[in-house]
Amino acid sequence: MQTGTALAGVAAVGGIVVTGIATYYSARTAEDQLKQSQEDADETTRSQSSKVAFYSDVEDDLTSRRYYLVNRSADPISRVHVMILADVEWKKQKGAEPHRQSSQLILWLGSVPPCSGIVLRSRDMTVDPTAKANRRIPRGAAIHLDQYFKVDSIYFNDSGGRRWKRTLDELTRWVQPADAYPAPPEPVTDVSILQVKLRHKVLLDSVKPCGGA
């Protein structure tokens, strides 16, 4: 009888161990499945935004830089804002040499159609005199033409209404309001940050490859 009781105890302990092992592996499997599901969902969310990018090259005359903004997805992107670092110049007084200052320019492009790209040059942009933020800038302030300007980042909405920030190095969700941007570099002056516009209608080029997984 004592032997039977001992065997029953061993069997009970063994059952607990087996159950514990099964529960552990079941929990690990559920955790792995959840992680994989989250990764799949994140990949699906980023599928369009990952196809939006920008890059630069130098003009054929080697005097200025141009930037290409491309949307290689099969859907349009909207509320596109391009953040540009460039020089703005103006004359402090009549007859004086132009004063030049590095500024942060905000260029609003509205939307970019699917499978399309645009080219940006400094000579194609001008200060927007109708923008409220520009009311205090010096009269005659203008973007220095044919300069080596820099596109710092772009902000845009995907077809699902999610807002993104794209830099040369990374793509991140932008959860702040659409009109909230990083502060301009110090010291802040009247021309540290300007709203700009294009001098003429945006010319679109088709880009390939486009769409796909």
Short mmCIF file of C-alpha atoms in Angstrom, two decimals, residues 45 48 75-79 156-164 173-176 178:
data_model
loop_
_atom_site.label_atom_id
_atom_site.label_comp_id
_atom_site.label_asym_id
_atom_site.label_seq_id
_atom_site.Cartn_x
_atom_site.Cartn_y
_atom_site.Cartn_z
CA THR A 45 0.84 50.02 -41.95
CA GLN A 48 2.81 52.67 -48.54
CA ASP A 75 -1.88 55.40 -53.87
CA PRO A 76 -1.51 59.18 -53.55
CA ILE A 77 0.00 60.87 -50.52
CA SER A 78 -1.51 64.10 -49.16
CA ARG A 79 -0.74 67.12 -46.95
CA PHE A 156 2.93 63.49 -45.44
CA ASN A 157 -0.30 61.54 -44.93
CA ASP A 158 -0.72 58.07 -46.41
CA SER A 159 -3.97 56.82 -47.95
CA GLY A 160 -5.14 55.68 -44.50
CA GLY A 161 -4.78 59.18 -43.03
CA ARG A 162 -1.69 58.30 -40.96
CA ARG A 163 0.98 61.01 -40.86
CA TRP A 164 4.65 60.21 -41.39
CA ARG A 173 5.08 57.97 -37.44
CA TRP A 174 4.33 61.63 -36.71
CA VAL A 175 1.69 61.76 -33.98
CA GLN A 176 1.79 65.51 -33.41
CA ALA A 178 0.03 68.25 -38.96
#
